[in-house]
Amino acid sequence: MTAGTAAASTHQARFDAAMAADERIEPRDWMPDDYRASLVRQMAQHAHSEIIGMQPEANWITRAPSLRRKAILMAKVQDEAGHGLYLYSATETLGVGRDELLDKLHSGRQKYSSIFNYPTLTWADVGAIGWLVDGAAITNQVPLCRCSYGPYARAMVRICKEESFHQRQGYELLLALSQGTPAQHEMAQDAVDRWWWPSLMMFGPPDDASAHSAQSMAWKIKRHSNDELRQRFVDICVPQAEALGLTLPDPDLRWNEERGHHDFGAIDWDEFWQVLKGNGPCNEQRITQRRKAHEDGAWVREAAAAHAAKRASGRPGAPHESTASDGSGRESDEAQVEATA
Ligand code: BYC
């Protein structure tokens, strides 16, 4: 055995022992290349989903029916931008740059969640997204707080807390509509009818068609299979739908005493794979809008880079830690004014 192979097998043995002991892997720890690549794949898809996920709801900010609803929706969409940023930062700890990840999103080489390729046709869709889409996201993401990779697990703790608020706002919005006029009730039901099946698809393909599940579970990135989490979500939603006074659009949905779970109807997997291939109702619109937002934001990235370079240069008049990064923004602006005066 050469010195190189001996070192590699020691590294691998340490990694395996950390997995067996349920310990976290941190950025400076050795990790197998495939483990790193799989994390980058999943975390990047997750980050992309958060920022693409801003679009369907942002569509309703200007038409929110009250100031209260508008303020809540703006806060929620901003939270999603924040989730994207935590996740891009966490992915960067694996040695991959944000520019590269965004480039892969914009060129269709990395995916984002299928759910965001459906349109938000009415105000009730904002409620259905909160209740069902964020509800599915929480069900999927709570176990990710125990993911073996430290930065991803820690990002998920905060994200899940915020998602929980998002889910409640959606539920409360749908409840208000469901208990409103007959037209409002009908609008809420129509939104649930359209979002239910795509929400079930968020959990990924069935276990026997899930390419990555077995390995990701062995590496403790995923703690449960796609089908297990989907079932958990269905069981959670049934009583909530009853409380909302809304019907889930599945005639085969019923309690199975023997299994201790709800049985549910067949998912249209052909639709799912079509959406993944880019043929969903909004794929093109979402990616075009994303590219445009990126191009429109070029001047902000350039200004931030120039600011950072100026600070790093230590030139007289360059913004200092004490003023520029005290978090207030105001003093930082004043320092800039003084520097240029
Ligand atoms: N959509 O082997 P599988 C949010 C892909 S954001 C698109 O089972 P895995 C929110 C999969 O990537 C929600 N693609 O994969 C934001 C793979 O393709 P590649 C996002 C999907 O990784 C704003 C292939 O299909 N959440 O909630 O073991 C507002 C085979 O799948 C989907 C996350 O990303 C899909 N639905 O399991 C509101 C959570 N499903 O990579 C809400 C983190 C599968 O080989 N991710 N694919 O090209 C995960 O937990 C897992 O990656 C998944 C899939 C359960 C999604």
PDB file of C-alpha atoms and ligand atoms in Angstrom, residues 41-42 45-46 49-50 53 57 76 80 111-114 116 133-134 137 140-141 144 152 163 201-205 210-213 222 226 272-273 276, ligand 1:
ATOM      1  CA  ARG A  41     -26.588  18.845  -6.257  1.00  0.00           C
ATOM      2  CA  GLN A  42     -29.312  18.804  -3.582  1.00  0.00           C
ATOM      3  CA  GLN A  45     -31.472  22.683  -6.240  1.00  0.00           C
ATOM      4  CA  HIS A  46     -32.865  23.711  -2.890  1.00  0.00           C
ATOM      5  CA  SER A  49     -36.092  26.590  -5.581  1.00  0.00           C
ATOM      6  CA  GLU A  50     -36.169  29.282  -2.926  1.00  0.00           C
ATOM      7  CA  GLY A  53     -40.223  30.270  -5.600  1.00  0.00           C
ATOM      8  CA  GLU A  57     -46.244  34.721  -5.047  1.00  0.00           C
ATOM      9  CA  LYS A  76     -42.790  36.068   3.073  1.00  0.00           C
ATOM     10  CA  GLU A  80     -37.614  33.190   0.580  1.00  0.00           C
ATOM     11  CA  LYS A 111     -32.996  21.917 -11.418  1.00  0.00           C
ATOM     12  CA  TYR A 112     -35.367  23.745  -9.102  1.00  0.00           C
ATOM     13  CA  SER A 113     -38.536  22.368  -7.555  1.00  0.00           C
ATOM     14  CA  SER A 114     -41.211  21.260 -10.014  1.00  0.00           C
ATOM     15  CA  PHE A 116     -42.863  26.521  -9.147  1.00  0.00           C
ATOM     16  CA  VAL A 133     -46.410  24.061  -0.730  1.00  0.00           C
ATOM     17  CA  ASP A 134     -44.867  25.395   2.464  1.00  0.00           C
ATOM     18  CA  ALA A 137     -41.587  21.934   2.312  1.00  0.00           C
ATOM     19  CA  ASN A 140     -39.462  17.483   3.806  1.00  0.00           C
ATOM     20  CA  GLN A 141     -37.152  19.941   5.544  1.00  0.00           C
ATOM     21  CA  LEU A 144     -32.930  17.914   6.956  1.00  0.00           C
ATOM     22  CA  TYR A 152     -26.887  22.515   5.577  1.00  0.00           C
ATOM     23  CA  GLU A 163     -41.503  28.144   6.830  1.00  0.00           C
ATOM     24  CA  MET A 201     -44.937  15.660  -6.451  1.00  0.00           C
ATOM     25  CA  MET A 202     -42.626  17.982  -4.491  1.00  0.00           C
ATOM     26  CA  PHE A 203     -41.416  14.970  -2.480  1.00  0.00           C
ATOM     27  CA  GLY A 204     -39.780  13.548  -5.610  1.00  0.00           C
ATOM     28  CA  PRO A 205     -40.395  10.381  -7.610  1.00  0.00           C
ATOM     29  CA  SER A 210     -35.610   7.635  -6.900  1.00  0.00           C
ATOM     30  CA  ALA A 211     -32.039   7.474  -8.178  1.00  0.00           C
ATOM     31  CA  HIS A 212     -30.394   9.112  -5.175  1.00  0.00           C
ATOM     32  CA  SER A 213     -32.452   8.092  -2.131  1.00  0.00           C
ATOM     33  CA  LYS A 222     -31.864  12.321   3.718  1.00  0.00           C
ATOM     34  CA  ASN A 226     -39.664  10.315  -0.688  1.00  0.00           C
ATOM     35  CA  PHE A 272     -43.986  15.280 -13.058  1.00  0.00           C
ATOM     36  CA  TRP A 273     -41.295  14.112 -15.505  1.00  0.00           C
ATOM     37  CA  LEU A 276     -38.761  18.336 -14.940  1.00  0.00           C
TER      38      LEU A 276
HETATM   39  N1  BYC B   1     -38.689  18.982  -8.502  1.00  0.00           N
HETATM   40  O1  BYC B   1     -33.444  10.574  -6.766  1.00  0.00           O
HETATM   41  P1  BYC B   1     -34.429  11.627  -6.414  1.00  0.00           P
HETATM   42  C1  BYC B   1     -39.732  25.499  -0.986  1.00  0.00           C
HETATM   43  C2  BYC B   1     -35.125  15.397  -9.198  1.00  0.00           C
HETATM   44  S1  BYC B   1     -38.397  25.040  -1.880  1.00  0.00           S
HETATM   45  C3  BYC B   1     -37.618  19.000  -9.326  1.00  0.00           C
HETATM   46  O2  BYC B   1     -35.557  11.226  -5.559  1.00  0.00           O
HETATM   47  P2  BYC B   1     -33.307  13.210  -4.296  1.00  0.00           P
HETATM   48  C4  BYC B   1     -40.317  26.822  -1.124  1.00  0.00           C
HETATM   49  C5  BYC B   1     -33.883  15.160  -8.369  1.00  0.00           C
HETATM   50  O3  BYC B   1     -33.170  16.378  -8.134  1.00  0.00           O
HETATM   51  C6  BYC B   1     -38.614  23.295  -2.083  1.00  0.00           C
HETATM   52  N2  BYC B   1     -36.730  17.984  -9.380  1.00  0.00           N
HETATM   53  O4  BYC B   1     -33.636  12.873  -5.811  1.00  0.00           O
HETATM   54  C7  BYC B   1     -39.611  27.863  -1.669  1.00  0.00           C
HETATM   55  C8  BYC B   1     -33.138  14.194  -9.245  1.00  0.00           C
HETATM   56  O5  BYC B   1     -32.546  14.871 -10.347  1.00  0.00           O
HETATM   57  P3  BYC B   1     -30.941  15.093 -10.490  1.00  0.00           P
HETATM   58  C9  BYC B   1     -37.363  22.644  -2.492  1.00  0.00           C
HETATM   59  C10 BYC B   1     -36.939  16.937  -8.558  1.00  0.00           C
HETATM   60  O6  BYC B   1     -32.384  14.363  -4.286  1.00  0.00           O
HETATM   61  C11 BYC B   1     -40.215  29.094  -1.844  1.00  0.00           C
HETATM   62  C12 BYC B   1     -34.247  13.346  -9.819  1.00  0.00           C
HETATM   63  O7  BYC B   1     -35.409  14.137  -9.787  1.00  0.00           O
HETATM   64  N3  BYC B   1     -36.975  21.709  -1.464  1.00  0.00           N
HETATM   65  O8  BYC B   1     -40.174  24.667  -0.352  1.00  0.00           O
HETATM   66  O9  BYC B   1     -32.874  11.975  -3.555  1.00  0.00           O
HETATM   67  C13 BYC B   1     -41.552  29.258  -1.493  1.00  0.00           C
HETATM   68  C14 BYC B   1     -34.479  12.041  -9.080  1.00  0.00           C
HETATM   69  O10 BYC B   1     -35.019  12.297  -7.758  1.00  0.00           O
HETATM   70  C15 BYC B   1     -38.020  16.883  -7.674  1.00  0.00           C
HETATM   71  C16 BYC B   1     -35.850  21.024  -1.567  1.00  0.00           C
HETATM   72  O11 BYC B   1     -35.112  21.152  -2.513  1.00  0.00           O
HETATM   73  C17 BYC B   1     -38.924  17.955  -7.669  1.00  0.00           C
HETATM   74  N4  BYC B   1     -40.004  17.992  -6.872  1.00  0.00           N
HETATM   75  O12 BYC B   1     -34.716  13.637  -3.668  1.00  0.00           O
HETATM   76  C18 BYC B   1     -42.244  28.221  -0.916  1.00  0.00           C
HETATM   77  C19 BYC B   1     -35.559  20.114  -0.404  1.00  0.00           C
HETATM   78  N5  BYC B   1     -37.959  15.716  -7.003  1.00  0.00           N
HETATM   79  O13 BYC B   1     -30.523  15.910  -9.289  1.00  0.00           O
HETATM   80  C20 BYC B   1     -41.641  27.000  -0.729  1.00  0.00           C
HETATM   81  C21 BYC B   1     -34.217  19.440  -0.512  1.00  0.00           C
HETATM   82  C22 BYC B   1     -36.880  15.078  -7.462  1.00  0.00           C
HETATM   83  O14 BYC B   1     -30.333  13.735 -10.477  1.00  0.00           O
HETATM   84  N6  BYC B   1     -34.208  18.374  -1.482  1.00  0.00           N
HETATM   85  N7  BYC B   1     -36.283  15.798  -8.406  1.00  0.00           N
HETATM   86  O15 BYC B   1     -30.754  15.840 -11.774  1.00  0.00           O
HETATM   87  C23 BYC B   1     -34.637  17.133  -1.220  1.00  0.00           C
HETATM   88  O16 BYC B   1     -35.095  16.805  -0.148  1.00  0.00           O
HETATM   89  C24 BYC B   1     -34.448  16.103  -2.299  1.00  0.00           C
HETATM   90  O17 BYC B   1     -33.493  16.584  -3.235  1.00  0.00           O
HETATM   91  C25 BYC B   1     -35.773  15.733  -3.034  1.00  0.00           C
HETATM   92  C26 BYC B   1     -35.428  14.739  -4.176  1.00  0.00           C
HETATM   93  C27 BYC B   1     -36.720  15.037  -2.060  1.00  0.00           C
HETATM   94  C28 BYC B   1     -36.429  16.956  -3.640  1.00  0.00           C
END
